[in-house]
PDB file of C-alpha atoms in Angstrom:
ATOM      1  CA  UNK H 166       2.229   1.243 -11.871  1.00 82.00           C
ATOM      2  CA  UNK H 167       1.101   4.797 -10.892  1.00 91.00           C
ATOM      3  CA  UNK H 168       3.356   4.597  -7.738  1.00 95.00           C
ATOM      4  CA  UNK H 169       3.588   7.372  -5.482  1.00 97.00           C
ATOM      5  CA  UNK H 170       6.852   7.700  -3.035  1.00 97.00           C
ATOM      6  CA  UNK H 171       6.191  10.753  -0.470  1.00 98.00           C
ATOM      7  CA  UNK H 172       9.053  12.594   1.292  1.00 98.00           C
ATOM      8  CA  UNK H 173       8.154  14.553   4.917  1.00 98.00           C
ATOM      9  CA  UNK H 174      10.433  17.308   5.438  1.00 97.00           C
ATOM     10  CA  UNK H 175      12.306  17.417   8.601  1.00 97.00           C
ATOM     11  CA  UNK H 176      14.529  19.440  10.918  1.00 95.00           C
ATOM     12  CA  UNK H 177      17.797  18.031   9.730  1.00 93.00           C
ATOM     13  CA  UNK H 178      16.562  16.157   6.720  1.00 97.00           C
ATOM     14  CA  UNK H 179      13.535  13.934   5.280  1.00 98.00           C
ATOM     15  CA  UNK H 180      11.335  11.133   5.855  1.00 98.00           C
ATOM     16  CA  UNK H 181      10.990   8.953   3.060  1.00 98.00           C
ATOM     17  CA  UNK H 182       7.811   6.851   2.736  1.00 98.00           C
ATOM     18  CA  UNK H 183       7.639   4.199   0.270  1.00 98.00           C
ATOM     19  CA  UNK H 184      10.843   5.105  -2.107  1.00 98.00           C
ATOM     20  CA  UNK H 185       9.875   3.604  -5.714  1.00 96.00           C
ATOM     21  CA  UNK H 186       9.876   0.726  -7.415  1.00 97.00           C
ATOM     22  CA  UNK H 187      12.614   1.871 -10.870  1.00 97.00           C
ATOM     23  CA  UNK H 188      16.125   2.754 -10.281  1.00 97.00           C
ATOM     24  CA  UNK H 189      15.660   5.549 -12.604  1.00 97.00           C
ATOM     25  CA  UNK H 190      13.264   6.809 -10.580  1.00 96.00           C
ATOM     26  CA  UNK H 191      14.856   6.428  -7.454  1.00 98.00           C
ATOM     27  CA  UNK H 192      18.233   8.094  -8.632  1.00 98.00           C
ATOM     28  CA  UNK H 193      16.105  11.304  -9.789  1.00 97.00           C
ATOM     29  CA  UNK H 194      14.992  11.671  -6.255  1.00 98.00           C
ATOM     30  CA  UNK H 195      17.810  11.198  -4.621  1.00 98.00           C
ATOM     31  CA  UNK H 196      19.679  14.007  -6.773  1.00 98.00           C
ATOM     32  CA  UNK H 197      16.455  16.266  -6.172  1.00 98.00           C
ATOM     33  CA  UNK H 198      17.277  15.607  -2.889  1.00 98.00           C
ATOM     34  CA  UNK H 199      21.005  16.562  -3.022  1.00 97.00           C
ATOM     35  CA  UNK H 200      20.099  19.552  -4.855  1.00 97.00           C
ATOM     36  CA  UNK H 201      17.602  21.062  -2.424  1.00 96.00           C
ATOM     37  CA  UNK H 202      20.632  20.139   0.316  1.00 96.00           C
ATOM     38  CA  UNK H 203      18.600  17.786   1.940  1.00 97.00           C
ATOM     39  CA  UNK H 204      19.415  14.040   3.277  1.00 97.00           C
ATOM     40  CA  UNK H 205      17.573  11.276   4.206  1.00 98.00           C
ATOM     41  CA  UNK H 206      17.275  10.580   7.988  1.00 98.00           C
ATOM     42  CA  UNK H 207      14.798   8.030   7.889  1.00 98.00           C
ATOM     43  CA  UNK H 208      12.321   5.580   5.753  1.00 98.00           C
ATOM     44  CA  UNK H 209       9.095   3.884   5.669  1.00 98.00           C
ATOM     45  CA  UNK H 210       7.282   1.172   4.137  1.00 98.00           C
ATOM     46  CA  UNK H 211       3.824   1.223   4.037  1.00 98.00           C
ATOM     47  CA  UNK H 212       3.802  -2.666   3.885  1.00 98.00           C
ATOM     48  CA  UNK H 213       5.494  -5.577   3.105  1.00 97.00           C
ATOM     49  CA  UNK H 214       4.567  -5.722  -1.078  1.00 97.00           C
ATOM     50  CA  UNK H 215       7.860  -5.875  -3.130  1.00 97.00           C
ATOM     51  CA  UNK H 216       7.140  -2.602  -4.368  1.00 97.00           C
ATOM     52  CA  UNK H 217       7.390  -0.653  -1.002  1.00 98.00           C
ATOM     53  CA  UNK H 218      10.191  -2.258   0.706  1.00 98.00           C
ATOM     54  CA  UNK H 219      12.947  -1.041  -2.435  1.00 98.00           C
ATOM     55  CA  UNK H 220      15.774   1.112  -1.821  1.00 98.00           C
ATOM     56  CA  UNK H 221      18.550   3.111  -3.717  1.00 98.00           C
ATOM     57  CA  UNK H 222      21.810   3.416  -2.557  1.00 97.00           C
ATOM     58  CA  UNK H 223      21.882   7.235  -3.486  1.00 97.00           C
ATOM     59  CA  UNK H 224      19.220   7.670  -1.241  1.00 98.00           C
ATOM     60  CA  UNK H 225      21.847   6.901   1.864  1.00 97.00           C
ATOM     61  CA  UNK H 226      22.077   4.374   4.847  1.00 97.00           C
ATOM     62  CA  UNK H 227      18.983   6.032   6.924  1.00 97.00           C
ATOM     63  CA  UNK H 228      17.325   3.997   9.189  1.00 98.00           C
ATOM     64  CA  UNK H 229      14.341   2.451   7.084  1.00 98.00           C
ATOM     65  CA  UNK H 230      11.146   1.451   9.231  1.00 98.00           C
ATOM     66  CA  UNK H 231       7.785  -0.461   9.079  1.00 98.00           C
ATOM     67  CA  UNK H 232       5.260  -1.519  12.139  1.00 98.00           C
ATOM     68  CA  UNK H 233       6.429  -4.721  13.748  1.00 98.00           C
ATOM     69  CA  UNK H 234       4.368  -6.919  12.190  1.00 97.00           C
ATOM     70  CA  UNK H 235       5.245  -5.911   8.488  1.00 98.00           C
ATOM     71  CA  UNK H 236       8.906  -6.490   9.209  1.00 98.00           C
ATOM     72  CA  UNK H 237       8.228  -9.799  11.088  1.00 98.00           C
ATOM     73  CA  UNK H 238       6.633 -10.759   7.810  1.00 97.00           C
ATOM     74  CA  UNK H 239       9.288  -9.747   5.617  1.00 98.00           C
ATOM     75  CA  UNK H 240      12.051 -11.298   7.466  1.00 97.00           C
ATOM     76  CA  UNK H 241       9.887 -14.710   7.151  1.00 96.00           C
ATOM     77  CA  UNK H 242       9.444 -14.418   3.915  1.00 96.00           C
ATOM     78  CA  UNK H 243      12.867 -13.359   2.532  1.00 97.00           C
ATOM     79  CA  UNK H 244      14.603 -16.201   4.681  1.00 96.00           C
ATOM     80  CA  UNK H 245      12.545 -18.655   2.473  1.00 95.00           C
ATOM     81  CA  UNK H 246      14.828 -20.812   0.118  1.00 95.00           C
ATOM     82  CA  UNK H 247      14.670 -18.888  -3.529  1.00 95.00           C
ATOM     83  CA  UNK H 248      12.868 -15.711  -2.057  1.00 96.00           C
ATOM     84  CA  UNK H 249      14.463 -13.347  -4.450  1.00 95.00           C
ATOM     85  CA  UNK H 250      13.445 -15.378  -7.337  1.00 95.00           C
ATOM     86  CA  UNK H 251       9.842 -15.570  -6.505  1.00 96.00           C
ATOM     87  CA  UNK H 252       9.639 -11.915  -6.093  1.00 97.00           C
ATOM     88  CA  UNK H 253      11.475 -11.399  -9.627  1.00 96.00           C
ATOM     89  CA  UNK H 254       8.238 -13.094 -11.191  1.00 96.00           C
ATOM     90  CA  UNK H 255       5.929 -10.812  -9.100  1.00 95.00           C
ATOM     91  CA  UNK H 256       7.411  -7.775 -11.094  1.00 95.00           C
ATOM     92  CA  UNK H 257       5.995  -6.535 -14.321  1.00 92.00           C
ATOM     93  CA  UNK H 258       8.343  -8.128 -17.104  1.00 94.00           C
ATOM     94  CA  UNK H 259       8.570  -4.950 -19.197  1.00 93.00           C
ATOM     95  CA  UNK H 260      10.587  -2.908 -15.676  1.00 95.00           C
ATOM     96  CA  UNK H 261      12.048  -6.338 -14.295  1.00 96.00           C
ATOM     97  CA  UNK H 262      15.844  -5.578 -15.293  1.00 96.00           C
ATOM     98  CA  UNK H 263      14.964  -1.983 -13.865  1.00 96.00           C
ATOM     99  CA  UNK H 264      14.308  -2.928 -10.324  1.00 97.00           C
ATOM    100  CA  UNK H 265      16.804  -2.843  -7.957  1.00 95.00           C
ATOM    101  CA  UNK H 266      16.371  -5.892  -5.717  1.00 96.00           C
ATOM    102  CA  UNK H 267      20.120  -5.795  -3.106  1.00 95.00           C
ATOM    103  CA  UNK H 268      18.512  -3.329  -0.645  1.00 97.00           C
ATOM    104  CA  UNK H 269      15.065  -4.737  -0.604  1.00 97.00           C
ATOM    105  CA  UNK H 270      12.853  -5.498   2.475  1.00 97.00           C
ATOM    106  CA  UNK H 271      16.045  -3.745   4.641  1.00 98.00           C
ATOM    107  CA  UNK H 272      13.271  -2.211   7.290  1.00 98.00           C
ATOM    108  CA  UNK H 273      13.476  -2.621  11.154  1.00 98.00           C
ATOM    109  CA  UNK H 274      10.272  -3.161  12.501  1.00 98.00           C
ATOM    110  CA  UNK H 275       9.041  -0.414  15.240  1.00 98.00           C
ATOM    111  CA  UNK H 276       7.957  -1.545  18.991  1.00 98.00           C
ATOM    112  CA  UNK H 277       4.463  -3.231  18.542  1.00 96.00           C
ATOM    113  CA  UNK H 278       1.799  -0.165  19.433  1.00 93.00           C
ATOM    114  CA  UNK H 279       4.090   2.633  18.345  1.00 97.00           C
ATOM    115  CA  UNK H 280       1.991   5.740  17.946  1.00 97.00           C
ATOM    116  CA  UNK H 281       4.648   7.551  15.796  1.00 98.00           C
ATOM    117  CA  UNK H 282       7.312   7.395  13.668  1.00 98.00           C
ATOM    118  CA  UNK H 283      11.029   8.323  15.792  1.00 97.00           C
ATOM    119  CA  UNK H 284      12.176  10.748  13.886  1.00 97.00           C
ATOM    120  CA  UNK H 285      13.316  14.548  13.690  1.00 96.00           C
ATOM    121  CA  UNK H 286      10.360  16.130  12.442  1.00 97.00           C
ATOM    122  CA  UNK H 287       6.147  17.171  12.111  1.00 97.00           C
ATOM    123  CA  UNK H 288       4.774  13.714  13.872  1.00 97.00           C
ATOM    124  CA  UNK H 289       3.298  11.387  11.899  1.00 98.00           C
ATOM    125  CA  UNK H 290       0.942   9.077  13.536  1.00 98.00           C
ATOM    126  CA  UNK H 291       0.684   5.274  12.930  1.00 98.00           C
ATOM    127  CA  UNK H 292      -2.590   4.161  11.550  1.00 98.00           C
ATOM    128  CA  UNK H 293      -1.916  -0.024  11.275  1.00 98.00           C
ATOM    129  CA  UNK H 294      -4.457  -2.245  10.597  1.00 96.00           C
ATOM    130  CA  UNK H 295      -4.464  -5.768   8.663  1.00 93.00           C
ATOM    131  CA  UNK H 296      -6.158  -4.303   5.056  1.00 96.00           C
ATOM    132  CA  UNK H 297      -4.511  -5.959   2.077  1.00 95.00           C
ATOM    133  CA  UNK H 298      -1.395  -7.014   4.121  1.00 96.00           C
ATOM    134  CA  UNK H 299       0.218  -7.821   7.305  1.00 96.00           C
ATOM    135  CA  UNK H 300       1.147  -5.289   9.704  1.00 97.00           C
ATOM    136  CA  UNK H 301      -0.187  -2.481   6.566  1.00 98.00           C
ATOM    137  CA  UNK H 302       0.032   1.021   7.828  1.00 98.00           C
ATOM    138  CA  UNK H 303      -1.689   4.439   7.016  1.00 98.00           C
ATOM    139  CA  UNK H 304       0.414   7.452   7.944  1.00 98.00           C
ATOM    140  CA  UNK H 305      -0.861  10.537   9.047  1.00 98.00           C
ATOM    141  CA  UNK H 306       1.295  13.691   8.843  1.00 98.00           C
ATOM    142  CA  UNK H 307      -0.548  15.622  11.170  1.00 95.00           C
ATOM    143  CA  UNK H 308       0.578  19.266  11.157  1.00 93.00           C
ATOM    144  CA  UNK H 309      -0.268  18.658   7.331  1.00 95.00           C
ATOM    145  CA  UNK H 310      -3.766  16.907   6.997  1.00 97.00           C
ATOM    146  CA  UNK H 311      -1.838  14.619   4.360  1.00 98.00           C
ATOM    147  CA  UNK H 312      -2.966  10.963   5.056  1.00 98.00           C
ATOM    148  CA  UNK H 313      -0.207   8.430   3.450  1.00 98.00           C
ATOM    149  CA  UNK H 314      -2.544   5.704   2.355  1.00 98.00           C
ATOM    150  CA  UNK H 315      -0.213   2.901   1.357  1.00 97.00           C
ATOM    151  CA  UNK H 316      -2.126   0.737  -1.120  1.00 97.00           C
ATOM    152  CA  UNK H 317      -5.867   1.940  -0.252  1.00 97.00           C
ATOM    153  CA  UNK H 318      -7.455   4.467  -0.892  1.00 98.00           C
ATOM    154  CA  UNK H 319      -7.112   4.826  -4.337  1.00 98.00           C
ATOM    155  CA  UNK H 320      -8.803   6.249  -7.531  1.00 97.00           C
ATOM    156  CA  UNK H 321      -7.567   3.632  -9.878  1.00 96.00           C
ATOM    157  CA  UNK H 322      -7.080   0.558  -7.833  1.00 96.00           C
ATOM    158  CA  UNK H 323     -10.010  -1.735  -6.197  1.00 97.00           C
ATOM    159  CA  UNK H 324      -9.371  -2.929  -2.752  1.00 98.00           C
ATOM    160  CA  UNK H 325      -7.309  -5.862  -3.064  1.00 97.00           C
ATOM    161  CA  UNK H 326      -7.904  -8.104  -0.379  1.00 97.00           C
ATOM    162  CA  UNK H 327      -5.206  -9.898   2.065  1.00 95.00           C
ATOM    163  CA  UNK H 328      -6.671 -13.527   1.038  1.00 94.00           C
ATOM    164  CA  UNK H 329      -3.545 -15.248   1.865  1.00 91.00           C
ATOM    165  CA  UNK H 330      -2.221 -14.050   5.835  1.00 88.00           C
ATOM    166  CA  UNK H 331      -5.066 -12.563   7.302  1.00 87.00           C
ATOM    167  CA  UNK H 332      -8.136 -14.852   8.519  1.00 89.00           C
ATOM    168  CA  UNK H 333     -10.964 -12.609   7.890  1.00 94.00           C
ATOM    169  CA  UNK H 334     -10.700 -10.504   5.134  1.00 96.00           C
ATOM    170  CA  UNK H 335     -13.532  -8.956   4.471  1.00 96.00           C
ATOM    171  CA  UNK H 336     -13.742  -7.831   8.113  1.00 97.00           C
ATOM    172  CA  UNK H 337     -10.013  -6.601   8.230  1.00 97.00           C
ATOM    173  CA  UNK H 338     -10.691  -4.498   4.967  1.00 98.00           C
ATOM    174  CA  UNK H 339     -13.780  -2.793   6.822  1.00 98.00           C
ATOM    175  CA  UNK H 340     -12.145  -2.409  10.180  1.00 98.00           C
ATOM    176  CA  UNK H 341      -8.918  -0.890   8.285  1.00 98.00           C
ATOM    177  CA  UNK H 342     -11.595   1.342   6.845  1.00 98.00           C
ATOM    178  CA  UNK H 343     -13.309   2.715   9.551  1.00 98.00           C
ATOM    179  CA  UNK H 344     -10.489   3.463  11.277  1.00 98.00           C
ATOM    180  CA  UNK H 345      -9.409   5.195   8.204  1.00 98.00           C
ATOM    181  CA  UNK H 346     -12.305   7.196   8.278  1.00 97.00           C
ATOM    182  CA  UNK H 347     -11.894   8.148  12.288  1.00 97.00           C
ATOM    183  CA  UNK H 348      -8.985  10.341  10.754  1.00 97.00           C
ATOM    184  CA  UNK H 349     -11.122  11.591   7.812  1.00 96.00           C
ATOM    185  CA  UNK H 350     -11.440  15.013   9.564  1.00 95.00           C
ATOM    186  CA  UNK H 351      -8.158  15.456  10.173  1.00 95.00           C
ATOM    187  CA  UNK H 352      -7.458  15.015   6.492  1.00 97.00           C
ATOM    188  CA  UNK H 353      -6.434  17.795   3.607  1.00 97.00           C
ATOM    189  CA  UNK H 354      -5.271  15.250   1.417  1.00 98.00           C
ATOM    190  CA  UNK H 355      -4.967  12.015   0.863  1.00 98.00           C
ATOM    191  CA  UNK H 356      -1.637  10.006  -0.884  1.00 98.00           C
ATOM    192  CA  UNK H 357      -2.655   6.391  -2.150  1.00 98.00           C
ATOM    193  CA  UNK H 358       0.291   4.053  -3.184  1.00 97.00           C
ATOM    194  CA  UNK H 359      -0.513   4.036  -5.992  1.00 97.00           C
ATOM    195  CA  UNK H 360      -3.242   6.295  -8.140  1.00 97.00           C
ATOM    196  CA  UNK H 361      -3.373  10.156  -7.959  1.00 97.00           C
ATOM    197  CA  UNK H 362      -4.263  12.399  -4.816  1.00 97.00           C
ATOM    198  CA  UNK H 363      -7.354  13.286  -3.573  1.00 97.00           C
ATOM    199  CA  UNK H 364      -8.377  16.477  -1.905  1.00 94.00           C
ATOM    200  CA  UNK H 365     -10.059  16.971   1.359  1.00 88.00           C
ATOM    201  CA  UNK H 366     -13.344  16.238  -0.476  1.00 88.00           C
ATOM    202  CA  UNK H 367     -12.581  12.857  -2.115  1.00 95.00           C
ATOM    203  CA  UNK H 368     -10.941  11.385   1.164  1.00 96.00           C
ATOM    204  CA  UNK H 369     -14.377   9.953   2.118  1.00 96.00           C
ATOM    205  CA  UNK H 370     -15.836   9.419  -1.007  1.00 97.00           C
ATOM    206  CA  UNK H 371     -12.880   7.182  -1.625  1.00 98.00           C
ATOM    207  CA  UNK H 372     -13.349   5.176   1.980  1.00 98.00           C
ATOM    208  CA  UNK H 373     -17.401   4.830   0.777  1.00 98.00           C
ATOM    209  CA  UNK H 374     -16.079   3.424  -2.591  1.00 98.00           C
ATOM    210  CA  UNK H 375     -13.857   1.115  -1.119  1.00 98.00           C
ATOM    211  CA  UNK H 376     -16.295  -0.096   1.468  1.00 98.00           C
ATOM    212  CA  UNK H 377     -19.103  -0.495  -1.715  1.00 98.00           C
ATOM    213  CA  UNK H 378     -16.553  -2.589  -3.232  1.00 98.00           C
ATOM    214  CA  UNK H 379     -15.767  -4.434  -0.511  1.00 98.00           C
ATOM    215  CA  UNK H 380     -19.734  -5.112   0.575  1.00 97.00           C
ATOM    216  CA  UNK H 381     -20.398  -6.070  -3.029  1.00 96.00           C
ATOM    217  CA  UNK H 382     -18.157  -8.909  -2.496  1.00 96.00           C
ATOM    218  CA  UNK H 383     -18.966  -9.859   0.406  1.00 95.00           C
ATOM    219  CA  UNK H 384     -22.810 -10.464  -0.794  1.00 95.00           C
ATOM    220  CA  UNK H 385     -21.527 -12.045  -3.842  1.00 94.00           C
ATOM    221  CA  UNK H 386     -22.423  -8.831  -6.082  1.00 94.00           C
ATOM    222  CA  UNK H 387     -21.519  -7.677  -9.209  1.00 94.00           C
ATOM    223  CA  UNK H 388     -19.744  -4.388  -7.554  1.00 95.00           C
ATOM    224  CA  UNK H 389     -20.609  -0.811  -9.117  1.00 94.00           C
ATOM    225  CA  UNK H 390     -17.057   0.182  -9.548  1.00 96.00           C
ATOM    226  CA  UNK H 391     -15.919   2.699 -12.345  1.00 95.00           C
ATOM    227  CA  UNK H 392     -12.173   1.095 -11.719  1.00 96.00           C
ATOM    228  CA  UNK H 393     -13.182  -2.172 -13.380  1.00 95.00           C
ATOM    229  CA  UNK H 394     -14.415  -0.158 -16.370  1.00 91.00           C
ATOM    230  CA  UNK H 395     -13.468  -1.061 -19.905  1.00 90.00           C
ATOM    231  CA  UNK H 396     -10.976   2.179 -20.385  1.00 86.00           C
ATOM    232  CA  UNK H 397      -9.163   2.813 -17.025  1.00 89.00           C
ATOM    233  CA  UNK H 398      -5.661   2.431 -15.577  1.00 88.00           C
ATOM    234  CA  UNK H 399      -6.131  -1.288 -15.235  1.00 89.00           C
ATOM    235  CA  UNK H 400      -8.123  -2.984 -17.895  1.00 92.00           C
ATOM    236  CA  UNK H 401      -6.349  -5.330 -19.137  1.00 92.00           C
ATOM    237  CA  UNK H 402      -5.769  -6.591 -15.748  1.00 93.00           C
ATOM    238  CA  UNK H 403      -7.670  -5.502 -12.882  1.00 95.00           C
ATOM    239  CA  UNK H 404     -10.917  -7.063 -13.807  1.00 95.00           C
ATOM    240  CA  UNK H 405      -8.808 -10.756 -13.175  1.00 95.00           C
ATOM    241  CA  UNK H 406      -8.017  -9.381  -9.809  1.00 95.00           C
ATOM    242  CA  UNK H 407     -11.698  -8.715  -8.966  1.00 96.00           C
ATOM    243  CA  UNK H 408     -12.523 -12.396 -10.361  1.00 96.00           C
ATOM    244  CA  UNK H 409     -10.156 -13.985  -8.147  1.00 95.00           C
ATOM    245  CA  UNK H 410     -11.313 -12.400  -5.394  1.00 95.00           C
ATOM    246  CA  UNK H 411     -14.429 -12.397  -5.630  1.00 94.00           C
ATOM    247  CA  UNK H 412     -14.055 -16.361  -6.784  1.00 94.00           C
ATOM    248  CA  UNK H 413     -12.083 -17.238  -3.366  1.00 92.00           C
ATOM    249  CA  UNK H 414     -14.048 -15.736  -0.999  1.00 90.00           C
ATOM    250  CA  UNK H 415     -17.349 -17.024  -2.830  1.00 83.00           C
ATOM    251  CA  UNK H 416     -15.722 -20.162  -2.386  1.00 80.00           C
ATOM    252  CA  UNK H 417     -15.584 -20.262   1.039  1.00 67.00           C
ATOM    253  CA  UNK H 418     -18.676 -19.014   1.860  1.00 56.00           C
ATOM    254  CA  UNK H 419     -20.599 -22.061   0.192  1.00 53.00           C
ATOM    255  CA  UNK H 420     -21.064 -25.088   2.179  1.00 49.00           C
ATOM    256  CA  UNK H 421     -20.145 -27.494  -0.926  1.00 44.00           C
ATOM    257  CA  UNK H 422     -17.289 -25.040  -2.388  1.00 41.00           C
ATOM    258  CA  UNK H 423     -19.653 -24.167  -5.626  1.00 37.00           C
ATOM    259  CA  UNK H 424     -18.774 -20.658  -5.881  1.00 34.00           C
ATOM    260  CA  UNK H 425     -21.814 -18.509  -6.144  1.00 36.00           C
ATOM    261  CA  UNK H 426     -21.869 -16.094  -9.350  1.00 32.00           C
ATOM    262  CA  UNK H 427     -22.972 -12.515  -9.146  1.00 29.00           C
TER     263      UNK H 427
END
């Protein structure tokens, strides 16, 4: 899955963003983390995707955080009759019996408008927007230039559009976007989710990809996009997400529902 968790050293420990999907995985970070002496003070997920709301129990009982609106929307949907089944069939088959599913979607959401995130260490500004999910946030560690993307931004994903809780996606993805690129020059590097990291120089080259994407579909085009290509990360799979998407909001952009057709 290419997943990238991204600890923030602290004062009197770390900030944990996004903590891993495998208990394998998670267990070798937490006993990095006891080597180097250090502890976990406090978490953060990005959004509320299965993926970034997991937890270890190695990795302590730290406070673990999201913006309001991504916690409102976990509580609501983990309160749902059979919740933890229907997120057990959103996981790859092949890791399913590796995922660790007791501590998931444990976050306290933050006071709506919070600027930062309360903890003991550099500040690391709040950049939420409704991209791709409810209440999604970008995190920028400031005295760094790293930009935490969350699931944007990324060299081996397309933007995968919120086509389910947010009213307008196609403008959400754009506003997320440009506000995204309002922090460009503040930006050294730049952590996606999931995909590898990009370098002051890719950081908007990555927001103009995204937004090419993003205006392809929107004018029912056949998008330009060398992540759909026939020998990257996702080929057996991502060209199906792109087809959906592209199908849906086709869809409701007709006047008789006859999706148009690049």
């Amino acid at each position: 899955m290419r997943t990238n968790a991204v600890v923030v050293q602290g004062r009197a420990g770390v900030l944990l963003i996004d903590a891993g999907v495998q208990e394998h995985e998670m267990v070798c970070l937490a006993n990095d983390l006891a080597e180097a002496g250090q502890t976990v003070v406090a978490g953060f997920s990005t959004h509320p995707h299965w993926d970034h709301l997991l937890w270890h129990t190695g990795l302590g009982s730290a406070p673990r955080y999201g913006t309001a609106r991504c916690a409102a929307t976990v509580r609501e949907r983990l309160s749902a009759e059979g919740a933890m089944a229907r997120v057990a069939t959103m996981i790859p088959p092949d890791i399913v019996e590796q995922v660790p599913l007791d501590l998931l979607g444990h976050i306290s959401g933050l006071p709506e408008g919070t600027a930062r995130i309360p903890w003991d260490g550099p500040p690391v500004r709040i950049v939420e927007h409704d991209a791709h999910a409810p209440g999604h946030a970008a995190l920028l560690i400031e005295e760094r230039g790293v930009l935490v993307a969350g699931d944007m931004l990324s060299d081996v994903l397309i933007p995968m559009l919120d086509l389910t809780d947010t009213a307008d996606p196609i403008g959400s993805y754009l506003a997320a976007l440009t506000l995204l690129e309002d922090v460009a020059d503040d930006v050294d590097a730049v952590v996606p989710g999931h995909g590898s990291v990009g370098r002051a120089d890719e950081v908007r080259a990555r927001i103009a990809q995204d937004r090419a994407y993003v205006h392809a579909v929107r004018d029912a085009r056949a998008p330009d996009d060398p992540r759909l290509g026939p020998s990257t990360y996702g080929k057996d799979w991502l060209p199906d997400v792109h087809e959906r998407q592209f199908l849906h909001l086709t869809r409701r952009s007709e006047p008789d529902g006859t999706p148009g057709r690049p």
